[in-house]
Amino acid sequence: MIFQLRYRLLEVQKSCCIYPDSACTERKRRPSPLYGQQDMNEPLLDNSEGQLFLTEAFKVIIEEVLCKGTDVKEKVCEWREPEELAALLDLELRENGEPQHQLLQRIRDVAKYSVKTNHPRFFNQLFAGVDYHALTGRFLTEALNTSQYTYEVAPVFVLMEDEVLSKLRSLVGWAEGDGIFCPGGTMSNMYAMNVARYRAFPEVKLKGMWSLPRLAVFTSQQSHYSVMKAAAFQGIGTENVFKVKMQGHLSLPLFTYQGAVPFFVHATSGTTVQGAFDPLEPIADICDRQGLWMHVDAAWGGSVLFSKEHKHLMRGVERADSVTWNPHKMMLTGLQCSAILLKDTTHLLKHCHSADAKYLFQQDKFYDTSLDTGDKSIQCGRKVDCLKLWLMWKAVGSKGLEERVDRAFTHTRYLVEEMKRREGFELIGKPLFVNVCFWFIPPSLRGKENSPDYNDRLSKVAPVIKERMMKQGTMMLGYQPQGGRVNFFRMIVISPQLSHQDMTFCLNEIERLGNDL
């Protein structure tokens, strides 16, 4: 695939460049005209020069990001301390522009010193790897540079977003409904909370917080921190977010809880650290009885719905009122691609957020104005996030996406079995998803679990190993404390580029970096 892209770029360069080679070289070296010295009868921007630069830049991107960045023999990151990195990059912005050959070197430097999240040994985040069809969609989206708010400026993408959202809703189990793509899962969760409050207290849009009683939100103990952010942002208050065990025991006086009126229950499918799934059926029973909005944050775990083998983890999701789903995570569409999906068919999303801007959403347009989706959104300008997902889905089909999910689970099982066979690796429970959480116990701490300083010493192990792996560039995986547990590793196993050899390398590398601790 990489070599095909390289060949195609060379062909594009030949077809786009209208200058002889010597002329191209001369133009590449020539700096841009100084400000105020342009001929006012000529365009300010030279398209042919810009296209030549773009062709050369793409060659750098292919080589540095997509060839080297996916090669296990290359580093995951080229670590530099902040002061050194700032000097290497020459970040200062100056009065005059630079010649294009120097700008191309800037691009090489940016690629060289950035973390290669496409690398097979990048396990640090809930996203990893590269899908070339999705990446093509991202390039095309940026080149077209339109906003998703009206049919007149984004006719292709308005129709495409509707189709993609409809398909995602069908996987949740809804034949109809609503939704919108948002800039990340945090915003998707915020949308859900805001719409839920509007449904319960529609007067809040006009009268504000003065019209409301004190409100209460219920969420699971390991839910994403965006729940707290949403409560703070919307004036509900973080002290009114109650974290409970979501085990079907929400037997609370929900009409008034500690003086607050509940309106929103936030369940999680795929927690950030351990990948846990809340039991959705009993939560739905309680929400039905109490008339509460049930939201499922499936930003991380939603992709299990593609898998016949693993979709049982979200059994009962069809009973929710709204679902957050981030295809930029396990589905590899690339940042950012996050959807808020709603079961509602009464246009709550639009009623809650619309401001009816007359200059943008005129009702006397020559086409069906219901296609102008921008008034559903909190923001005005909205990036096109559907194309990369649509193009990838077109390329591999639902079966291809199912295979990715199943393969990630297979790699996870292999990794866990390898850990069990090695001394020094201590799992934190059986993995519930593709998050593998564990301690590495160095030789100096083995058998000393009852020592008074054991936890203090163990807490320092993961940070030191993380520092060493990053400075050597061999791989990346995250760590964190949680509850009463001191720092432990969290390894995310999702990249379709992974092999069992990569799993083995990871364990060997942790041993190499930590055996002297």
Coordinates of C-alpha atoms in Angstrom, one line a residue:
M1 CA 0.0 0.0 0.0
I2 CA 2.8 2.4 0.9
F3 CA 4.7 1.8 -2.3
Q4 CA 1.5 2.3 -4.3
L5 CA 1.0 5.6 -2.6
R6 CA 4.6 6.6 -3.3
Y7 CA 4.2 5.7 -7.0
R8 CA 0.9 7.6 -7.2
L9 CA 2.5 10.7 -5.7
L10 CA 5.3 10.6 -8.3
E11 CA 2.7 10.4 -11.0
V12 CA 0.7 13.3 -9.5
Q13 CA 3.9 15.4 -9.3
K14 CA 4.6 14.7 -13.0
S15 CA 1.1 15.7 -14.1
C16 CA 0.7 18.7 -11.8
C17 CA 4.1 20.4 -12.3
I18 CA 3.9 22.7 -15.3
Y19 CA 7.5 23.8 -15.1
P20 CA 10.7 22.0 -16.4
D21 CA 12.7 20.5 -13.6
S22 CA 15.2 23.3 -13.5
A23 CA 12.4 25.9 -13.3
C24 CA 10.7 23.9 -10.5
T25 CA 13.9 23.8 -8.5
E26 CA 14.4 27.6 -9.0
R27 CA 10.8 28.3 -7.9
K28 CA 11.2 26.0 -4.9
R29 CA 14.3 28.0 -3.7
R30 CA 12.8 31.4 -4.3
P31 CA 11.3 33.0 -1.2
S32 CA 7.8 34.4 -1.2
P33 CA 7.4 38.1 -2.2
L34 CA 7.7 40.5 0.7
Y35 CA 4.5 41.9 2.2
G36 CA 3.3 44.9 0.2
Q37 CA 5.4 44.1 -2.9
Q38 CA 2.9 42.0 -4.8
D39 CA 1.4 43.0 -8.2
M40 CA -2.2 43.9 -7.5
N41 CA -3.1 42.6 -10.9
E42 CA -1.9 39.2 -10.0
P43 CA -3.4 36.7 -7.5
L44 CA -1.9 36.9 -4.1
L45 CA -1.3 33.1 -4.0
D46 CA 0.4 31.2 -6.8
N47 CA -1.6 28.0 -7.3
S48 CA 1.1 26.2 -9.3
E49 CA 3.8 26.9 -6.8
G50 CA 1.5 25.9 -4.0
Q51 CA 0.6 22.6 -5.7
L52 CA 4.3 21.8 -6.3
F53 CA 5.0 22.4 -2.6
L54 CA 2.0 20.2 -1.6
T55 CA 3.3 17.4 -3.8
E56 CA 6.8 17.6 -2.3
A57 CA 5.2 17.8 1.2
F58 CA 3.2 14.7 0.6
K59 CA 6.4 12.8 -0.4
V60 CA 7.8 13.8 3.0
I61 CA 4.6 12.7 4.8
I62 CA 4.6 9.3 3.1
E63 CA 8.2 8.7 3.9
E64 CA 8.5 10.1 7.4
V65 CA 5.0 9.4 8.8
L66 CA 3.6 6.4 6.9
C67 CA 6.8 4.5 6.0
K68 CA 9.1 5.1 8.9
G69 CA 6.2 5.7 11.3
T70 CA 4.8 2.2 10.8
D71 CA 8.1 0.4 10.7
V72 CA 8.9 -1.6 13.9
K73 CA 12.6 -1.0 13.3
E74 CA 12.1 2.7 13.7
K75 CA 11.5 4.6 17.0
V76 CA 8.0 5.3 18.3
C77 CA 9.3 8.7 19.4
E78 CA 12.5 10.7 19.1
W79 CA 12.5 12.1 22.6
R80 CA 14.0 15.6 23.3
E81 CA 13.7 17.8 26.4
P82 CA 11.4 20.8 25.8
E83 CA 14.2 23.4 25.6
E84 CA 16.2 21.3 23.1
L85 CA 13.2 20.5 21.0
A86 CA 12.1 24.2 20.8
A87 CA 15.6 25.1 19.6
L88 CA 15.7 22.2 17.0
L89 CA 12.3 23.3 15.6
D90 CA 13.1 27.0 15.5
L91 CA 9.6 27.9 16.5
E92 CA 9.9 31.7 16.3
L93 CA 7.5 33.4 13.9
R94 CA 9.2 36.2 12.0
E95 CA 8.4 39.2 9.8
N96 CA 9.2 37.5 6.4
G97 CA 8.4 34.1 5.1
E98 CA 10.9 31.3 4.3
P99 CA 11.8 29.6 1.0
Q100 CA 10.0 26.3 0.3
H101 CA 13.0 24.0 0.6
Q102 CA 13.3 25.3 4.2
L103 CA 9.6 24.8 4.8
L104 CA 10.0 21.2 3.6
Q105 CA 12.7 20.7 6.2
R106 CA 10.3 22.1 8.8
I107 CA 7.8 19.4 7.8
R108 CA 10.5 16.7 8.1
D109 CA 11.4 18.0 11.6
V110 CA 7.8 18.0 12.7
A111 CA 7.4 14.4 11.6
K112 CA 10.7 13.3 13.1
Y113 CA 10.1 14.7 16.6
S114 CA 6.4 13.8 16.8
V115 CA 5.1 10.6 18.5
K116 CA 4.3 8.0 15.8
T117 CA 0.9 6.9 16.9
N118 CA 0.7 4.7 13.8
H119 CA 3.6 2.6 15.1
P120 CA 2.7 -1.0 16.0
R121 CA 4.3 -0.5 19.4
F122 CA 2.3 2.6 20.4
F123 CA 0.0 1.3 23.1
N124 CA -0.4 4.6 25.0
Q125 CA -3.9 5.8 24.0
L126 CA -7.3 4.6 23.1
F127 CA -6.4 5.2 19.5
A128 CA -3.6 3.7 17.5
G129 CA -2.7 2.6 14.0
V130 CA -3.7 3.9 10.6
D131 CA -6.4 3.1 8.1
Y132 CA -5.3 4.4 4.7
H133 CA -8.8 4.8 3.4
A134 CA -9.8 6.9 6.4
L135 CA -6.6 8.9 6.1
T136 CA -7.5 9.6 2.4
G137 CA -10.9 10.9 3.6
R138 CA -9.1 13.2 6.1
F139 CA -6.9 14.6 3.4
L140 CA -9.9 15.2 1.1
T141 CA -11.9 16.8 3.9
E142 CA -9.1 19.2 4.6
A143 CA -8.6 20.0 0.9
L144 CA -12.3 20.7 0.4
N145 CA -12.4 22.9 3.5
T146 CA -16.1 23.2 4.0
S147 CA -18.4 23.4 7.0
Q148 CA -21.0 20.8 7.9
Y149 CA -23.8 23.3 8.8
T150 CA -25.9 23.6 5.6
Y151 CA -26.7 21.6 2.5
E152 CA -25.8 24.5 0.2
V153 CA -22.1 24.5 1.3
A154 CA -21.8 20.8 2.1
P155 CA -24.4 18.9 0.0
V156 CA -22.3 15.7 -0.2
F157 CA -21.5 15.6 3.4
V158 CA -24.9 16.4 4.8
L159 CA -26.3 13.4 3.0
M160 CA -23.3 11.3 3.9
E161 CA -23.5 12.2 7.6
D162 CA -27.2 11.2 7.7
E163 CA -26.3 7.8 6.2
V164 CA -23.4 7.1 8.5
L165 CA -25.4 8.2 11.6
S166 CA -28.3 6.0 10.5
K167 CA -26.0 3.0 10.1
L168 CA -24.5 3.6 13.6
R169 CA -28.0 3.9 15.1
S170 CA -29.0 0.6 13.5
L171 CA -26.1 -1.1 15.2
V172 CA -27.3 0.3 18.5
G173 CA -30.7 -1.2 17.7
W174 CA -32.8 1.9 16.7
A175 CA -34.7 1.9 13.4
E176 CA -34.9 5.7 13.6
G177 CA -33.6 8.6 15.6
D178 CA -31.3 11.6 15.5
G179 CA -27.6 12.5 16.0
I180 CA -24.7 14.6 15.0
F181 CA -20.9 14.3 14.9
C182 CA -19.1 16.3 17.6
P183 CA -15.5 17.3 18.3
G184 CA -14.8 14.4 20.7
G185 CA -16.5 12.2 23.2
T186 CA -16.5 14.9 25.9
M187 CA -18.6 17.1 23.8
S188 CA -20.9 14.2 22.9
N189 CA -21.5 13.5 26.5
M190 CA -22.1 17.2 27.1
Y191 CA -24.7 17.2 24.3
A192 CA -26.5 14.2 26.0
M193 CA -26.7 15.9 29.4
N194 CA -27.9 19.2 27.9
V195 CA -30.6 17.5 25.8
A196 CA -31.7 15.4 28.8
R197 CA -32.1 18.6 30.9
Y198 CA -34.0 20.3 28.1
R199 CA -36.4 17.4 27.9
A200 CA -37.1 17.5 31.6
F201 CA -37.1 21.3 32.0
P202 CA -37.6 22.9 28.5
E203 CA -38.0 26.4 30.2
V204 CA -34.3 26.4 31.0
K205 CA -33.5 27.5 27.4
L206 CA -35.4 30.8 27.9
K207 CA -35.3 31.4 31.6
G208 CA -32.0 29.9 32.5
M209 CA -30.9 28.3 35.8
W210 CA -33.4 30.4 37.8
S211 CA -36.2 28.2 36.5
L212 CA -34.7 25.0 37.7
P213 CA -34.6 23.0 41.0
R214 CA -31.3 21.7 42.1
L215 CA -30.5 18.8 39.7
A216 CA -28.7 15.5 40.2
V217 CA -26.7 13.3 37.8
F218 CA -25.9 9.7 38.5
T219 CA -22.9 8.0 36.9
S220 CA -20.7 4.9 37.5
Q221 CA -17.6 5.2 39.7
Q222 CA -15.2 4.7 36.9
S223 CA -17.0 7.0 34.4
H224 CA -15.1 9.4 32.2
Y225 CA -14.2 12.8 33.8
S226 CA -16.2 14.5 31.1
V227 CA -19.3 13.9 33.2
M228 CA -17.9 16.3 35.8
K229 CA -16.8 18.8 33.1
A230 CA -20.3 18.8 31.6
A231 CA -22.0 19.3 35.0
A232 CA -19.6 22.2 35.7
F233 CA -20.0 23.8 32.3
Q234 CA -23.8 23.6 32.3
G235 CA -24.2 25.0 35.8
I236 CA -25.4 21.8 37.4
G237 CA -22.3 21.6 39.6
T238 CA -19.9 18.8 40.2
E239 CA -21.2 18.3 43.8
N240 CA -24.4 17.2 42.2
V241 CA -22.8 14.3 40.3
F242 CA -23.3 11.2 42.3
K243 CA -21.0 8.3 41.6
V244 CA -22.6 4.9 42.4
K245 CA -22.0 1.2 41.7
M246 CA -23.8 0.4 38.5
Q247 CA -24.7 -3.1 39.4
G248 CA -28.5 -2.9 39.2
H249 CA -28.7 -1.5 42.8
L250 CA -29.7 2.0 42.0
S251 CA -32.5 1.6 44.6
L252 CA -32.4 5.3 45.4
P253 CA -35.2 7.8 46.3
L254 CA -34.6 9.2 42.8
F255 CA -37.3 11.8 42.8
T256 CA -35.3 13.7 45.5
Y257 CA -31.8 12.7 46.3
Q258 CA -30.1 14.8 49.0
G259 CA -32.3 17.6 48.1
A260 CA -31.7 17.4 44.3
V261 CA -33.9 16.2 41.5
P262 CA -32.4 13.4 39.3
F263 CA -32.8 13.7 35.6
F264 CA -29.8 12.0 34.0
V265 CA -28.1 8.6 34.4
H266 CA -24.7 8.2 32.7
A267 CA -23.7 4.6 32.1
T268 CA -20.4 3.5 30.6
S269 CA -19.5 0.9 28.0
G270 CA -15.8 0.6 28.1
T271 CA -14.2 2.6 30.9
T272 CA -11.0 4.4 30.1
V273 CA -8.6 2.6 32.4
Q274 CA -9.9 -1.0 32.8
G275 CA -12.4 -1.2 29.9
A276 CA -15.3 -2.2 32.1
F277 CA -18.9 -2.3 30.9
D278 CA -21.8 -1.2 33.1
P279 CA -24.8 -3.6 33.1
L280 CA -27.2 -1.7 30.9
E281 CA -30.4 -3.8 31.3
P282 CA -30.9 -3.2 35.1
I283 CA -29.9 0.4 34.7
A284 CA -32.5 0.8 31.9
D285 CA -35.1 -0.8 34.2
I286 CA -34.5 1.9 36.8
C287 CA -34.5 4.7 34.3
D288 CA -37.8 3.4 32.9
R289 CA -39.4 3.3 36.3
Q290 CA -38.2 6.8 37.3
G291 CA -38.6 8.5 33.9
L292 CA -34.9 9.4 33.7
W293 CA -32.8 9.9 30.6
M294 CA -30.4 7.0 30.2
H295 CA -27.2 7.9 28.4
V296 CA -24.5 5.3 27.5
D297 CA -21.0 6.6 27.0
A298 CA -19.7 4.0 24.6
A299 CA -17.0 6.3 23.2
W300 CA -14.4 3.5 23.8
G301 CA -16.5 0.3 23.8
G302 CA -19.1 1.1 21.1
S303 CA -17.2 -0.7 18.4
V304 CA -18.0 -4.1 20.0
L305 CA -21.4 -3.7 18.3
F306 CA -19.8 -4.7 15.0
S307 CA -18.9 -8.1 16.5
K308 CA -21.3 -10.9 16.7
E309 CA -19.0 -12.5 19.3
H310 CA -18.6 -9.5 21.6
K311 CA -21.6 -7.3 21.2
H312 CA -23.2 -9.0 24.3
L313 CA -21.0 -6.6 26.3
M314 CA -23.5 -3.9 25.5
R315 CA -26.7 -5.9 25.9
G316 CA -29.6 -3.5 26.6
V317 CA -28.0 -0.5 24.8
E318 CA -31.1 -0.2 22.6
R319 CA -33.1 0.9 25.7
A320 CA -30.9 4.0 26.2
D321 CA -32.0 7.5 25.1
S322 CA -28.6 8.4 23.8
V323 CA -25.2 6.9 23.0
T324 CA -21.7 8.4 22.6
W325 CA -19.5 6.5 20.1
N326 CA -16.0 7.5 19.0
P327 CA -15.1 5.7 15.8
H328 CA -11.7 7.4 16.0
K329 CA -10.7 5.0 18.7
M330 CA -11.1 1.3 18.0
M331 CA -12.3 1.7 14.4
L332 CA -9.2 3.8 13.5
T333 CA -10.9 6.6 11.5
G334 CA -8.4 9.1 12.9
L335 CA -8.9 12.0 15.1
Q336 CA -11.5 13.3 15.5
C337 CA -14.7 11.3 14.8
S338 CA -17.2 11.2 17.6
A339 CA -21.0 10.8 17.3
I340 CA -23.9 11.5 19.7
L341 CA -26.7 9.2 18.8
L342 CA -30.3 9.7 20.0
K343 CA -33.4 7.6 20.0
D344 CA -35.5 10.7 19.9
T345 CA -37.6 11.5 16.8
T346 CA -39.1 14.8 18.0
H347 CA -36.1 16.9 17.1
L348 CA -35.0 17.5 20.7
L349 CA -31.5 18.1 19.5
K350 CA -32.5 21.0 17.3
H351 CA -35.1 22.5 19.7
C352 CA -32.5 22.4 22.5
H353 CA -29.7 24.1 20.6
S354 CA -31.2 26.2 17.8
A355 CA -30.7 29.9 17.7
D356 CA -32.4 30.3 14.2
A357 CA -29.7 32.5 12.6
K358 CA -31.4 34.2 9.7
Y359 CA -28.3 34.7 7.7
L360 CA -27.5 31.0 7.7
F361 CA -30.7 29.0 8.1
Q362 CA -33.1 30.9 5.9
Q363 CA -36.4 29.1 5.6
D364 CA -37.2 30.3 2.1
K365 CA -34.3 28.5 0.4
F366 CA -34.8 26.7 -2.9
Y367 CA -34.3 23.3 -1.3
D368 CA -35.6 21.3 1.7
T369 CA -34.3 23.3 4.7
S370 CA -34.5 20.3 7.0
L371 CA -31.2 19.3 5.4
D372 CA -29.5 22.2 7.1
T373 CA -28.3 20.4 10.2
G374 CA -26.2 23.2 11.7
D375 CA -28.9 24.4 14.2
K376 CA -28.6 21.0 16.0
S377 CA -25.1 21.9 17.0
I378 CA -23.7 24.0 19.8
Q379 CA -21.0 25.3 17.5
C380 CA -21.5 27.1 14.2
G381 CA -18.6 26.0 11.9
R382 CA -18.4 22.2 12.1
K383 CA -15.7 20.0 10.6
V384 CA -16.7 17.2 8.3
D385 CA -16.1 14.1 10.3
C386 CA -18.2 11.6 8.4
L387 CA -16.1 11.2 5.2
K388 CA -13.2 9.3 6.7
L389 CA -15.6 6.9 8.4
W390 CA -17.8 6.5 5.3
L391 CA -14.8 5.9 3.0
M392 CA -13.2 3.3 5.4
W393 CA -16.6 1.6 5.8
K394 CA -17.1 1.5 2.1
A395 CA -13.6 0.0 1.7
V396 CA -13.7 -2.8 4.2
G397 CA -17.4 -3.2 4.9
S398 CA -19.0 -4.1 8.2
K399 CA -17.3 -7.5 8.1
G400 CA -13.9 -5.9 7.9
L401 CA -14.7 -3.8 10.9
E402 CA -15.9 -6.8 12.8
E403 CA -12.7 -8.6 12.0
R404 CA -10.7 -5.7 13.5
V405 CA -12.7 -5.9 16.7
D406 CA -12.3 -9.7 17.0
R407 CA -8.6 -9.6 16.2
A408 CA -8.0 -7.1 19.0
F409 CA -9.7 -9.4 21.5
T410 CA -7.6 -12.3 20.2
H411 CA -4.3 -10.4 20.6
T412 CA -5.5 -9.4 24.1
R413 CA -6.0 -13.0 25.1
Y414 CA -2.6 -14.0 23.8
L415 CA -0.9 -11.2 25.7
V416 CA -2.7 -12.2 28.9
E417 CA -1.6 -15.8 28.6
E418 CA 2.0 -14.8 27.9
M419 CA 1.9 -12.6 31.1
K420 CA 0.7 -15.5 33.2
R421 CA 3.6 -17.6 32.1
R422 CA 6.2 -14.9 33.1
E423 CA 7.5 -14.1 36.5
G424 CA 7.0 -10.5 37.5
F425 CA 3.8 -9.7 35.7
E426 CA 0.8 -9.3 37.9
L427 CA -2.6 -8.7 36.2
I428 CA -5.1 -6.4 37.8
G429 CA -8.1 -8.7 37.2
K430 CA -9.2 -10.5 34.1
P431 CA -9.3 -8.0 31.2
L432 CA -12.9 -7.1 30.3
F433 CA -12.1 -5.5 27.0
V434 CA -8.8 -4.8 25.2
N435 CA -7.3 -2.8 28.1
V436 CA -4.7 -4.9 29.8
C437 CA -3.8 -3.5 33.2
F438 CA -0.9 -5.0 35.2
W439 CA 2.0 -4.3 37.5
F440 CA 5.6 -5.3 36.6
I441 CA 7.2 -6.5 39.8
P442 CA 11.0 -6.2 39.5
P443 CA 13.2 -8.9 41.0
S444 CA 14.1 -6.7 44.0
L445 CA 10.4 -6.6 45.1
R446 CA 9.3 -10.1 44.4
G447 CA 8.2 -11.9 47.5
K448 CA 8.2 -8.7 49.6
E449 CA 4.5 -7.9 49.3
N450 CA 4.2 -7.6 53.1
S451 CA 7.1 -5.1 53.4
P452 CA 5.9 -1.7 54.8
D453 CA 7.4 0.2 51.9
Y454 CA 6.3 -2.2 49.2
N455 CA 3.6 -0.1 47.7
D456 CA 5.7 3.0 47.8
R457 CA 8.5 1.3 45.9
L458 CA 6.2 -0.4 43.5
S459 CA 4.5 3.0 42.6
K460 CA 7.9 4.2 41.3
V461 CA 8.5 1.2 38.9
A462 CA 6.0 2.1 36.1
P463 CA 7.2 5.8 35.8
V464 CA 10.8 4.8 35.5
I465 CA 10.1 2.1 32.9
K466 CA 7.9 4.6 31.0
E467 CA 10.7 7.2 31.0
R468 CA 13.3 4.7 29.8
M469 CA 11.1 3.4 26.9
M470 CA 10.3 6.9 25.7
K471 CA 13.8 8.1 25.8
Q472 CA 15.0 5.0 23.9
G473 CA 12.0 5.2 21.6
T474 CA 11.2 1.5 21.7
M475 CA 7.5 1.7 22.6
M476 CA 4.8 3.6 24.5
L477 CA 2.2 2.5 27.0
G478 CA 0.5 4.4 29.8
Y479 CA 0.3 4.0 33.5
Q480 CA -1.8 5.4 36.3
P481 CA -2.9 4.9 39.9
Q482 CA -6.6 4.1 40.5
G483 CA -8.5 3.8 43.7
G484 CA -6.2 2.2 46.3
R485 CA -3.9 0.8 43.6
V486 CA -0.5 2.4 43.1
N487 CA 0.8 3.0 39.5
F488 CA 0.1 0.2 37.1
F489 CA 0.5 -0.1 33.4
R490 CA -2.5 0.1 31.0
M491 CA -1.8 -1.4 27.6
I492 CA -4.3 -0.8 24.8
V493 CA -4.3 -3.6 22.2
I494 CA -6.2 -2.3 19.1
S495 CA -3.9 -1.6 16.1
P496 CA -4.6 -4.0 13.2
Q497 CA -0.8 -3.8 12.5
L498 CA -0.1 -5.8 15.6
S499 CA 1.3 -9.3 15.6
H500 CA 2.0 -11.8 18.4
Q501 CA 5.7 -10.9 17.9
D502 CA 4.8 -7.3 19.0
M503 CA 3.1 -8.7 22.1
T504 CA 6.2 -10.7 23.0
F505 CA 8.5 -7.8 22.3
C506 CA 6.5 -5.6 24.7
L507 CA 6.9 -8.0 27.6
N508 CA 10.6 -8.6 26.8
E509 CA 11.2 -4.8 26.7
I510 CA 9.5 -4.2 30.0
E511 CA 11.7 -6.9 31.5
R512 CA 14.8 -5.4 30.0
L513 CA 14.0 -1.9 31.1
G514 CA 12.8 -2.8 34.6
N515 CA 14.9 -5.8 35.8
D516 CA 17.4 -3.6 37.6
L517 CA 14.9 -1.6 39.6

